[in-house]
XYZ file of C-alpha atoms in Angstrom:
633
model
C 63.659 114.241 182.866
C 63.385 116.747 186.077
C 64.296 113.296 188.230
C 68.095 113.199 186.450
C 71.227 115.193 186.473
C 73.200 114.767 183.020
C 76.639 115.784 183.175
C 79.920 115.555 181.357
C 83.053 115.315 183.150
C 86.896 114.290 182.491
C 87.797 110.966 181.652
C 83.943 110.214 182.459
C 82.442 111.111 179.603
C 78.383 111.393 179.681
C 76.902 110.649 183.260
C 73.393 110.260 184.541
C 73.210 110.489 188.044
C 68.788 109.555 189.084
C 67.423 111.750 192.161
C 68.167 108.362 194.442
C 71.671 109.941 195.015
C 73.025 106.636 195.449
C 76.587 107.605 196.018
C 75.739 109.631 199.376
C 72.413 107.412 200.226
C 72.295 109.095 203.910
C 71.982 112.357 202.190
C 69.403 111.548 199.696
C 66.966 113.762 199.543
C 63.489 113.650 200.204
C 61.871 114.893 196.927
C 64.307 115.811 194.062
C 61.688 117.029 191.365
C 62.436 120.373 191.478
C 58.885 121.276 190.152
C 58.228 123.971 187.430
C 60.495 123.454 184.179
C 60.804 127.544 183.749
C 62.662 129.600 186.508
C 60.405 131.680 188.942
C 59.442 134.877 187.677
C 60.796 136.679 190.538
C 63.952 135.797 189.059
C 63.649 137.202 185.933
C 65.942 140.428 185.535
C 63.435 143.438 184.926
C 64.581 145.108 181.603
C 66.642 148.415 181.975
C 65.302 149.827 179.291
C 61.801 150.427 178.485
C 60.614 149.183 175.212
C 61.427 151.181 171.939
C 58.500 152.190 169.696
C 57.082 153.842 166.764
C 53.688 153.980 167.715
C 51.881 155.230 170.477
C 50.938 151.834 173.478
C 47.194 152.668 172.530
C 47.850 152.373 168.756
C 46.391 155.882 168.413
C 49.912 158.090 167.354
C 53.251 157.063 165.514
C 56.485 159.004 165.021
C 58.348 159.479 162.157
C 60.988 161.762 160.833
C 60.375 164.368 157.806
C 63.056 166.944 156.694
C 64.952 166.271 159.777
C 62.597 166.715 162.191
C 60.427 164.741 164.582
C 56.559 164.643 163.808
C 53.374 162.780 165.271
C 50.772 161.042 162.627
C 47.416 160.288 164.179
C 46.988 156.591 162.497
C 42.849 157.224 162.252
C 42.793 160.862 160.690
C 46.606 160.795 159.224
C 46.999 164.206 160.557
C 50.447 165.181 161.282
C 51.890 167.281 164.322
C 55.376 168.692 164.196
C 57.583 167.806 167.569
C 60.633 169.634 166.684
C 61.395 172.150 164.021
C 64.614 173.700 163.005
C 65.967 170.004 162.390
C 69.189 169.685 160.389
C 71.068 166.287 159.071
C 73.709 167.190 161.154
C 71.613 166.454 164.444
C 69.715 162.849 163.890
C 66.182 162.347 165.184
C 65.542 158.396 166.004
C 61.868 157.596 165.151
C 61.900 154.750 167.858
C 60.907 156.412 171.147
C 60.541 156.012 174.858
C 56.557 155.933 175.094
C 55.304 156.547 178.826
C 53.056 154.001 179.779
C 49.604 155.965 179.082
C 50.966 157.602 176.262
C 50.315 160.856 176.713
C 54.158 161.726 176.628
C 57.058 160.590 174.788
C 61.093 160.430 175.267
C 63.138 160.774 171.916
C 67.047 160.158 171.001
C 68.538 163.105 168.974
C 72.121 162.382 168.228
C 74.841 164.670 166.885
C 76.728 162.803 164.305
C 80.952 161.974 165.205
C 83.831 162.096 162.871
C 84.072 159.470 160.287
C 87.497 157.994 160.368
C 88.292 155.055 158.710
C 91.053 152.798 158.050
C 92.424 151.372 154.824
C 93.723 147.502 154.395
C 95.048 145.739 151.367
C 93.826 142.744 150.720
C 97.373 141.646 148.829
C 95.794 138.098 147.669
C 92.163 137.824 147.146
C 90.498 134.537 146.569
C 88.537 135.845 143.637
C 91.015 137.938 141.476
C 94.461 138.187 140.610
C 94.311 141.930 141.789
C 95.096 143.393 145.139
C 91.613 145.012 147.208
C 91.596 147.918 149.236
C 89.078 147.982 152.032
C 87.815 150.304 154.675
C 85.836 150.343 157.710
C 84.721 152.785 159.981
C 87.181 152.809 163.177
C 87.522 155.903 165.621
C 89.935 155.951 167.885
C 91.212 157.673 170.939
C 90.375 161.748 171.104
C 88.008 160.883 167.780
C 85.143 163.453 168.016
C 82.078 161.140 169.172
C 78.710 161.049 168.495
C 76.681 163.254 171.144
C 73.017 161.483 172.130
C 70.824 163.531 174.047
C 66.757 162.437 175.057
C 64.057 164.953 174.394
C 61.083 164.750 176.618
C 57.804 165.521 174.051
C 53.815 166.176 175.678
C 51.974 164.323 172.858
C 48.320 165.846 173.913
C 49.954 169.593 173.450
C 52.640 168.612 171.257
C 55.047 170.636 172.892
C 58.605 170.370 173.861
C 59.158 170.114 177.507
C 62.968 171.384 177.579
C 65.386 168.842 179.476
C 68.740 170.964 180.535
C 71.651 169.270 179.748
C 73.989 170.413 182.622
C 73.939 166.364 184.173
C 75.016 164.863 180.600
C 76.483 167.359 178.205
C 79.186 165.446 177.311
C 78.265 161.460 177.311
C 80.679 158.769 176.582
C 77.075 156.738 176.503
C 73.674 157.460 177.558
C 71.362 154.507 177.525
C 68.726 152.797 179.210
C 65.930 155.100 179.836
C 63.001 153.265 181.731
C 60.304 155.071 182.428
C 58.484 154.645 185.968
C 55.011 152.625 185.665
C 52.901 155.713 186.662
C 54.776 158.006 184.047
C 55.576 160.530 186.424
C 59.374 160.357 185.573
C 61.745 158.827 183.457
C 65.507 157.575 184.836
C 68.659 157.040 181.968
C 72.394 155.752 183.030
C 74.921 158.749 182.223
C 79.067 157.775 181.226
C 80.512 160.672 180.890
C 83.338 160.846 177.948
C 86.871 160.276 180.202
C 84.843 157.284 182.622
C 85.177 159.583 185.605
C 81.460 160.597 186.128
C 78.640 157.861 186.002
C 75.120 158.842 187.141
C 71.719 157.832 186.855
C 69.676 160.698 186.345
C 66.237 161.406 187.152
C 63.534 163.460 184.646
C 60.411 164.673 186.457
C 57.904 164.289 183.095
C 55.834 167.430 184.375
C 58.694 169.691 184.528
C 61.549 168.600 183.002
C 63.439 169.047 185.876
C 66.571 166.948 185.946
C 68.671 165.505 188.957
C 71.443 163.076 189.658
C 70.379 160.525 191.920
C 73.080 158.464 191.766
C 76.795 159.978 191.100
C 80.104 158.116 191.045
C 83.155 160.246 190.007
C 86.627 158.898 190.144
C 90.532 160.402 190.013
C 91.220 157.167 187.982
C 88.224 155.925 186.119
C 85.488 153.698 186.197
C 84.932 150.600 185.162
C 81.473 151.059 183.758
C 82.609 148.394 181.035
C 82.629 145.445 183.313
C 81.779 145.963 186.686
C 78.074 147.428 185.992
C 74.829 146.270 187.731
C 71.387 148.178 188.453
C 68.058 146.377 189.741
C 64.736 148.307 189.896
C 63.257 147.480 192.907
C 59.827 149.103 192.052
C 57.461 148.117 194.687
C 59.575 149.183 197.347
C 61.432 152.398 195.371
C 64.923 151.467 195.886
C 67.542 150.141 193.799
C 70.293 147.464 193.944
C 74.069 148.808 192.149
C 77.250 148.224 192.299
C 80.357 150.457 192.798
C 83.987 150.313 193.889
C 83.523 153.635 196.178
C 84.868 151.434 199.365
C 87.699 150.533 197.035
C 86.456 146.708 196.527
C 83.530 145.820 193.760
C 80.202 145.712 196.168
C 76.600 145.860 196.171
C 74.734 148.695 197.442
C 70.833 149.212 198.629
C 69.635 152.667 197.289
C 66.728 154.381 197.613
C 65.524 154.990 194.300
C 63.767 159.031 194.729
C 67.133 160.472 196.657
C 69.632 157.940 195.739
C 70.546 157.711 199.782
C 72.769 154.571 200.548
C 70.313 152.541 202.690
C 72.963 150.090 203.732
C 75.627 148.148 201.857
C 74.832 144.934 200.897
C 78.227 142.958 200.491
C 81.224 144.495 201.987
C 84.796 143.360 202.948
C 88.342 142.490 200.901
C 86.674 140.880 198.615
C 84.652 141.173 194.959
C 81.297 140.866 193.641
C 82.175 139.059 190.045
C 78.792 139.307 189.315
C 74.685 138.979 189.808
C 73.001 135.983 189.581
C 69.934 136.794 190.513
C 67.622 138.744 192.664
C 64.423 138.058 194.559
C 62.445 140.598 195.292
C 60.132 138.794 197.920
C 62.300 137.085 199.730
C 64.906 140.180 199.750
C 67.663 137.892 198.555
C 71.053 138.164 195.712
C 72.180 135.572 194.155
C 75.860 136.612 193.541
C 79.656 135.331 192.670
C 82.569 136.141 194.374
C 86.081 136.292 193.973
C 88.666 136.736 197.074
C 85.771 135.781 199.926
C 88.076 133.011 201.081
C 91.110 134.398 202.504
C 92.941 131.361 202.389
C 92.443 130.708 198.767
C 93.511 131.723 195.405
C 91.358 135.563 195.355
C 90.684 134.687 191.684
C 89.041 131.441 192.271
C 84.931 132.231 191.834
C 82.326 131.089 194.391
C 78.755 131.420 194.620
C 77.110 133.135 197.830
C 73.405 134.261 198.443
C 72.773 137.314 200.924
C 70.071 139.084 201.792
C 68.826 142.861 201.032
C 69.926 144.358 204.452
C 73.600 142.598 204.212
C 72.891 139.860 206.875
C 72.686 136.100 206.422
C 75.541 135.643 203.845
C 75.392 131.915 202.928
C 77.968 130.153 200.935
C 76.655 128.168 197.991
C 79.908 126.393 197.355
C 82.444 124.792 198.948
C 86.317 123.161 197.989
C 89.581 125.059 197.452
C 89.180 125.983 193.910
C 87.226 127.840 191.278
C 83.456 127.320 191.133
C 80.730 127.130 188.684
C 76.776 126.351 188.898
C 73.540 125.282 186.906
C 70.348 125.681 189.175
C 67.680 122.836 188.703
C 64.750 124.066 186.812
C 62.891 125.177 189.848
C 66.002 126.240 191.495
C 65.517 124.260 194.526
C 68.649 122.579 193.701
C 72.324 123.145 191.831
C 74.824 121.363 190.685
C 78.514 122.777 191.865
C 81.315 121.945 189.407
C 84.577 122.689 190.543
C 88.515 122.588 189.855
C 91.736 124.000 190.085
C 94.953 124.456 187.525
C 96.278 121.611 189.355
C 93.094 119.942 190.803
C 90.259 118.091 188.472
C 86.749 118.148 188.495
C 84.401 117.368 190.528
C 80.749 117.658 190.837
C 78.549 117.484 193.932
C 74.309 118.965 194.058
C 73.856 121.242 196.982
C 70.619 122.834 198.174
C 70.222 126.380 196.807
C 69.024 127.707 200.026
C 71.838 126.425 202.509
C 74.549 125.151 200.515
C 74.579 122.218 201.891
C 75.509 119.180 200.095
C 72.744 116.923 198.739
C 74.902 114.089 197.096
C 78.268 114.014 195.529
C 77.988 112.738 191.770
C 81.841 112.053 190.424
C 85.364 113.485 190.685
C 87.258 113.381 187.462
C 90.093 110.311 187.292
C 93.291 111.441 185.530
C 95.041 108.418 185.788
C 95.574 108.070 181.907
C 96.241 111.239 182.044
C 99.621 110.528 184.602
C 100.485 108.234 182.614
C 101.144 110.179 179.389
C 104.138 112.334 181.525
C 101.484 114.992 181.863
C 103.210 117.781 184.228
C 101.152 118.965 186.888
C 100.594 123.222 186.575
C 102.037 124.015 189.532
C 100.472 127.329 190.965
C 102.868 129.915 192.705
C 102.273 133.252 194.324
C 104.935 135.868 195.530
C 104.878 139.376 196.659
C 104.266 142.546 194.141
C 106.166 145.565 194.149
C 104.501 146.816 197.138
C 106.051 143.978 199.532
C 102.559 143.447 200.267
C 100.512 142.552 197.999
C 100.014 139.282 196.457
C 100.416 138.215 192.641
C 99.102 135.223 191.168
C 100.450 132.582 188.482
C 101.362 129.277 187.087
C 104.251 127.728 185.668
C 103.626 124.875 183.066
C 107.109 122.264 182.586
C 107.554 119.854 179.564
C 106.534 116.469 180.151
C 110.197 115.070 179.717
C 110.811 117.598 182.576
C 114.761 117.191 184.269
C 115.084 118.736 187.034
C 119.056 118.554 186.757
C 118.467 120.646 183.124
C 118.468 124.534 183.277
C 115.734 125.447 181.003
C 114.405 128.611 179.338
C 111.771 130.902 180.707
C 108.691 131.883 178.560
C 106.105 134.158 179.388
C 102.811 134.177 178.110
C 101.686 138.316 178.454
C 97.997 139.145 178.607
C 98.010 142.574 180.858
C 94.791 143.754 179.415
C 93.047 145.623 182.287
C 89.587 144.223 181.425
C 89.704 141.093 183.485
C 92.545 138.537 185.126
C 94.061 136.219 182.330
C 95.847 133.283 184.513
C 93.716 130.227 184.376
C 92.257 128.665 187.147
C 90.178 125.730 185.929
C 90.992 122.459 185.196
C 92.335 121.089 181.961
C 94.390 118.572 180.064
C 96.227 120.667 178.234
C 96.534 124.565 178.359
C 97.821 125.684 174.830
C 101.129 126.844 176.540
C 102.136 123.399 176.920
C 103.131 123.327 173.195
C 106.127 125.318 173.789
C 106.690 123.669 177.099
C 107.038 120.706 175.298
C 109.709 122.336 173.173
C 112.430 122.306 176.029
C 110.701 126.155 177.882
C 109.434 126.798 181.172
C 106.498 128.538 180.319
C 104.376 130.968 182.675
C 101.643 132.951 183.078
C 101.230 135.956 185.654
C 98.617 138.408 186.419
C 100.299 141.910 187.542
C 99.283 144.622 189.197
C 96.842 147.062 186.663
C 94.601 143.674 185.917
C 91.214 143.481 187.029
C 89.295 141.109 189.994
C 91.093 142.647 193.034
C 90.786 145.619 194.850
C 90.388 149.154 193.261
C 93.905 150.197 193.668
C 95.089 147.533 192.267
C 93.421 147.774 189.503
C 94.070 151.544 189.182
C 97.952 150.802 188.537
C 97.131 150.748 184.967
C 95.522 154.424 185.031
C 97.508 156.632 181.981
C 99.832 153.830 182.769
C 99.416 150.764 180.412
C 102.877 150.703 179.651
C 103.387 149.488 183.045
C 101.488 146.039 181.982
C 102.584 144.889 185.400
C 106.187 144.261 184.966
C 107.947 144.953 188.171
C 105.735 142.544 189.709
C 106.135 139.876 186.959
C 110.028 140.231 187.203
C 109.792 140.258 190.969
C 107.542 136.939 190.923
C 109.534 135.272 188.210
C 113.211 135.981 190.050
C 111.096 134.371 193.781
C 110.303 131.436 191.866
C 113.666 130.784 190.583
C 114.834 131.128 193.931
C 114.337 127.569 194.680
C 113.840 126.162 191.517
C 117.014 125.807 189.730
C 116.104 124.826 186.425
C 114.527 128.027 185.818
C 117.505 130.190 183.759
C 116.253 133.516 184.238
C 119.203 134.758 182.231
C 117.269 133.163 178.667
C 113.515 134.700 179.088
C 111.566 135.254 176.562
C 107.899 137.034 176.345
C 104.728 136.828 173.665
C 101.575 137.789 173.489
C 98.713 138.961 171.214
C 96.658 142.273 170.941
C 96.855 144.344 174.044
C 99.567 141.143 174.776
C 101.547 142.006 171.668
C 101.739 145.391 172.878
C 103.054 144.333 176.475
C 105.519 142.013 174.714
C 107.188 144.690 172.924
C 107.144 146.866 175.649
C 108.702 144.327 178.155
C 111.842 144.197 175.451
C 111.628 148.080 175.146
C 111.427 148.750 178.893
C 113.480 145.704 180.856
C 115.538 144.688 177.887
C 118.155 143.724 180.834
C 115.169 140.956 181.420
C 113.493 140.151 178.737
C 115.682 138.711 175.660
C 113.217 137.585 173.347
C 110.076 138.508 172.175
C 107.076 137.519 169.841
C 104.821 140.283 169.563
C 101.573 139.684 167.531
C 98.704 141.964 166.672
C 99.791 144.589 168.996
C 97.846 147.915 169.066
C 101.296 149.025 169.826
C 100.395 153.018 170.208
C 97.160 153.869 172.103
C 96.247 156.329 170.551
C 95.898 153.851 166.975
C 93.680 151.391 168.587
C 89.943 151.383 169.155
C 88.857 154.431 171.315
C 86.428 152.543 173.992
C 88.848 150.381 175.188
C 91.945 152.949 175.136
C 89.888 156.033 176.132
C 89.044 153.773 179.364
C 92.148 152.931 180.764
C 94.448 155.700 178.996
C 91.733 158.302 179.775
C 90.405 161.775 177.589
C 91.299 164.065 176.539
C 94.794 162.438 175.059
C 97.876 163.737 177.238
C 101.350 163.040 176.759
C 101.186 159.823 178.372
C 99.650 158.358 175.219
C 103.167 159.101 173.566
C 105.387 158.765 176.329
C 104.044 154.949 176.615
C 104.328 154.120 172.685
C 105.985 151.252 171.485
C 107.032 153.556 168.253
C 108.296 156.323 170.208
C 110.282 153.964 172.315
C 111.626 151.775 169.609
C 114.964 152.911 169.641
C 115.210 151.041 172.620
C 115.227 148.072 171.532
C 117.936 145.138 172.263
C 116.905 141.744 172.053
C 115.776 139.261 169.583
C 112.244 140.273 168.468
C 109.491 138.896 165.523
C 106.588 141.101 164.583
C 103.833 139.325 163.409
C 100.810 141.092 161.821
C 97.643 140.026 159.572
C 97.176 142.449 157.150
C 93.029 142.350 157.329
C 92.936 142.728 161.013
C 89.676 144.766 161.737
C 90.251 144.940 165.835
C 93.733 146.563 165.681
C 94.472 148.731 162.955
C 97.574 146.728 160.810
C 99.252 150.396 160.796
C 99.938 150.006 164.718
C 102.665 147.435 163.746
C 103.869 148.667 160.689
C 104.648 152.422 162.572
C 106.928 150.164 164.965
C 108.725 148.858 161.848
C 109.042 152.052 160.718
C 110.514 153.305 163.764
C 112.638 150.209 164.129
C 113.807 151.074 161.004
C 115.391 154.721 161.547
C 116.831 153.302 164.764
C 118.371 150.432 162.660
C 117.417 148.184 164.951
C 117.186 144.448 163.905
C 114.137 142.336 163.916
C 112.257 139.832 161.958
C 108.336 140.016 160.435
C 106.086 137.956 159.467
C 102.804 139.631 157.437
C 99.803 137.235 156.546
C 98.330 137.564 153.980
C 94.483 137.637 154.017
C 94.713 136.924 158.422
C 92.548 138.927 160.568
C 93.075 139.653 164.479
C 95.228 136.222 165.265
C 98.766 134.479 165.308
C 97.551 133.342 161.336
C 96.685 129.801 162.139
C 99.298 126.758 162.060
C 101.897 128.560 160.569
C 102.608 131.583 162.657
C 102.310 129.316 165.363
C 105.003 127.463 164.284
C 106.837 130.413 163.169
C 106.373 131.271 166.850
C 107.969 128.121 168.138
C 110.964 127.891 165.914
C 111.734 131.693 166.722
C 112.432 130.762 170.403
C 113.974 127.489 170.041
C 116.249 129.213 167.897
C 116.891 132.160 170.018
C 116.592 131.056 173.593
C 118.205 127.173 172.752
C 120.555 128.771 170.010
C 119.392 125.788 167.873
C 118.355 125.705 164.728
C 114.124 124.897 163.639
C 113.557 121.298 162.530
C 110.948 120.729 160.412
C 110.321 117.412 159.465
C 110.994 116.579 156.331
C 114.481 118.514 156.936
């Protein structure tokens, strides 16, 4: 029903709020069918890629591969034309090509093959025999020897070669996304070049051959083409909409499409794009989040904005200190803005998608039950980074039979992956830190300098640099908490954390042992240069330096002081098991002492309920100096 808003909210369960608005009657709208059930086509995201094919758009040709090379059947005569000759298995012909839109020319994938590492697990305790299971998978990692994909442009009425140089993309990382242009004349692919210091999108005129960057980004650091990535063909017009960090803050751009000239910047200031919503072509408009466009606020929390081509009329499409989300009505005359805060419920208010202007408020969440359990309020806190400047983010989470008279233990909870910002911002209940709040800790979560969401420098902190993982400005905003909060004993702090976390956990004890005291360390891809290549290769860079060693957990090992429990699954497929057993190893020759804990059959993950508990029991027993009670016991 198009006259209704169904919604779920806390404490509320299942809501219907009817287009008469009849908590905010002076703001009821006049007409609150929103029309159409499907969104307007001009907000449909035009596909990067152009469609992948075996046969010709006119039916007439297909492609296929024999001995290695390419070749053209005509489907009415079965005649056969050679594209390529010479082929050999160690260069790989794809039969699915780039067709231009009359046909009469082609774009094909030829891709020399990488090295073929894989990595060996024992399956100790198989469900369906007595006897162990070794298993293998493929897994390259860091400085790996890649597979090498190149396009070949083909004239199917000649069946010639037209020869593309390679100068622009000899050595991709990833080339992807070729889209032809609707007359044919050219064809356009996205270029990441292997080290994520050189992105382009690079033009091929289909007459020549002739190739040309016409958009470049190159970088000292590297960039981010993982998660901060966004091309829009404006074809009508020839330009393009992409984003970049070159101002040194995640913004939109206006490009024209033939020379790649900046024809103004579309979003700018000390603030981030989070990402595209949508775009209208007609009306010139972007539909966008953003993340720091309130100074006054949190520069994590997420709100919705709409601004048009030429970087004028920038209108806010939410409102309320906190972090935003939206569903647009089915015509998208309309949305609904949800919003919260750590320490803030929900609420839920319709706003017009043109102004932002509140319609009708529908319900704010009532956590009076809630209050009544003990429930501790997150309580959000923000100190200065190692700059004196800058501004770090976090939360601290008490136990619900919280004493302010009682000096309590400090837990961290580490997550200084550089892919995104890990603190939460959103309401909830109960964050799953609160378990070993409950347990007598202080628990908190931080995100450091080298995370992503702010500004380009800070983000490049973690450049060759992930042992870093943020920790002068953790210890910094830690030691300004506990100035004025007295039951926070900085001198029993302990630090966990899983994957990249379990990596920064170690490294916290191995690093600022003076700080940290105990540690829980699970999953961690522990040495860089063990772990998967994409994500390493991004932030530790290519080709592999010194740094990759220098910023080991094995090679520092010997540093260890502290109370510390490895725990490990021995089928995990995202971080080779070896990563952790190399730190025992290395433990070992320092004679260093620490506990383990292997699961058998466990993937990437604490192991369920009892490494969790495991977890627990380690720091009561090491930061209370008590004993684990189990019950039962």
């Amino acid at each position: 029903d198009r006259t209704a808003c169904w919604f779920r909210i806390a404490g509320k369960g299942w809501t219907c709020v009817l287009k008469t608005c009849a908590l905010e009657e002076s703001e009821q709208p006049r007409d609150f069918d929103v029309g159409s059930d499907k969104e307007p086509s001009r907000w449909r995201r035009p596909g990067f890629e152009s469609p992948r094919h075996r046969q010709s758009p006119d039916g007439k040709w297909e492609v296929f591969v024999k001995n290695h090379d390419l070749h053209l059947r005509n489907r009415k005569s079965g005649n056969e034309v050679p594209l390529s000759r010479g082929g050999t298995e160690a260069f790989e012909w794809s039969d699915r090509v780039f067709w231009s839109p009359d046909g009469s020319k082609l774009v094909a994938l030829r891709t020399r093959g990488g090295g073929k590492r894989r990595i060996h697990m024992v399956q100790s305790s198989p469900g369906d025999q007595l006897q162990p299971k070794l298993l293998s998978r493929k897994y390259r990692k860091p400085g790996d020897k890649i597979p090498l994909t190149r396009p070949h442009l083909f004239d199917v009425t000649s069946g010639r070669q037209i020869p593309v140089s390679d100068k622009l993309f000899s050595n991709p990382w990833r080339m992807k996304e070729v889209r032809w242009a609707a007359d044919g004349g050219h064809f356009t692919f996205r270029y990441n070049q292997r080290g994520h210091q050189v992105l382009r999108l690079i033009r091929v005129e289909a007459s020549s051959g002739s190739a040309r960057a016409v958009i470049e980004e190159t970088g000292p650091t590297f960039i981010d083409y993982a998660y901060k990535q966004f091309l829009f063909y404006l074809d009508k017009t020839s330009e393009l909409v992409w984003m970049s960090e070159r101002d040194g803050w995640n913004h939109l751009y206006l490009l024209d499409a033939k020379s790649g000239a900046v024809k103004n910047q579309v979003t700018r200031g000390e603030w981030v794009v989070r990402g595209v919503d949508r775009v209208d072509a007609e009306s010139r408009r972007i539909w966008f989040r953003a993340s720091g466009i309130d100074a006054d606020e949190d520069p994590y929390h997420v709100h919705q904005c709409r601004i048009g081509f030429d970087g004028t009329g920038l209108v806010r499409l939410s409102d309320g200190d906190g972090t935003h989300r939206i569903r647009y009505s089915p015509g998208g005359r309309y949305l609904v803005d949800t919003w919260s805060r750590v320490d803030l419920p929900e609420q839920a208010v319709v706003r017009s998608s043109e102004t932002g202007q509140r319609v009708c408020a529908l319900e704010k969440a009532d956590i009076g039950d809630l209050k009544k359990t003990g429930w501790q309020r997150p309580e959000r806190f923000v100190a200065k980074a190692r700059d004196g400047k800058t501004d770090i983010w976090g939360v601290i989470y008490r136990p619900s039979t919280f004493d302010k008279d009682v000096k309590y233990p400090v837990i961290e909870k580490i997550y200084a992956g550089p892919h995104g910002s890990f603190v939460p911002k959103s309401f909830r209940a109960w964050h799953d830190v609160q378990s070993l709040a409950e347990l007598g800790f202080i628990v908190v979560q931080i995100d450091g300098m080298g995370t992503s969401n702010r500004s380009k420098a800070f983000h490049d902190v973690c450049h060759k640099n992930l042992g870093d993982s943020g920790f002068p400005d953790r210890i910094l905003w830690m030691r300004a908490a506990a100035n004025d909060r007295p039951w926070m004993d900085l001198s029993r702090v302990g630090i966990y954390g899983g994957s990249a976390g379990g990596q920064s956990a170690l490294r916290g004890m191995l690093a600022h042992g003076d700080f940290y005291k105990v540690a829980v360390s699970v999953c961690g891809c522990h040495d860089n240069r063990m772990d998967k290549i994409w994500w390493n290769e991004l932030w530790m860079g290519w080709p592999i330096g010194p740094h990759y060693a220098e910023q080991s957990n094995v090679t520092q090992a010997h540093r260890l002081k502290g109370d510390l429990l490895l725990i490990v699954g021995e089928l995990d497929t995202n971080v080779d098991p070896a990563s952790t057993m190399q730190v025992v190893n290395a433990l070992v020759k320092a004679d260093r002492d620490f506990e383990m804990l292997v699961m058998p059959g466990s993937g990437h993950g604490i192991g369920g309920p009892y490494g969790v508990r495991r977890r627990r029991d380690f720091f009561v027993r090491n930061l209370w100096n008590a004993e684990p009670r189990r019950e039962g016991n």
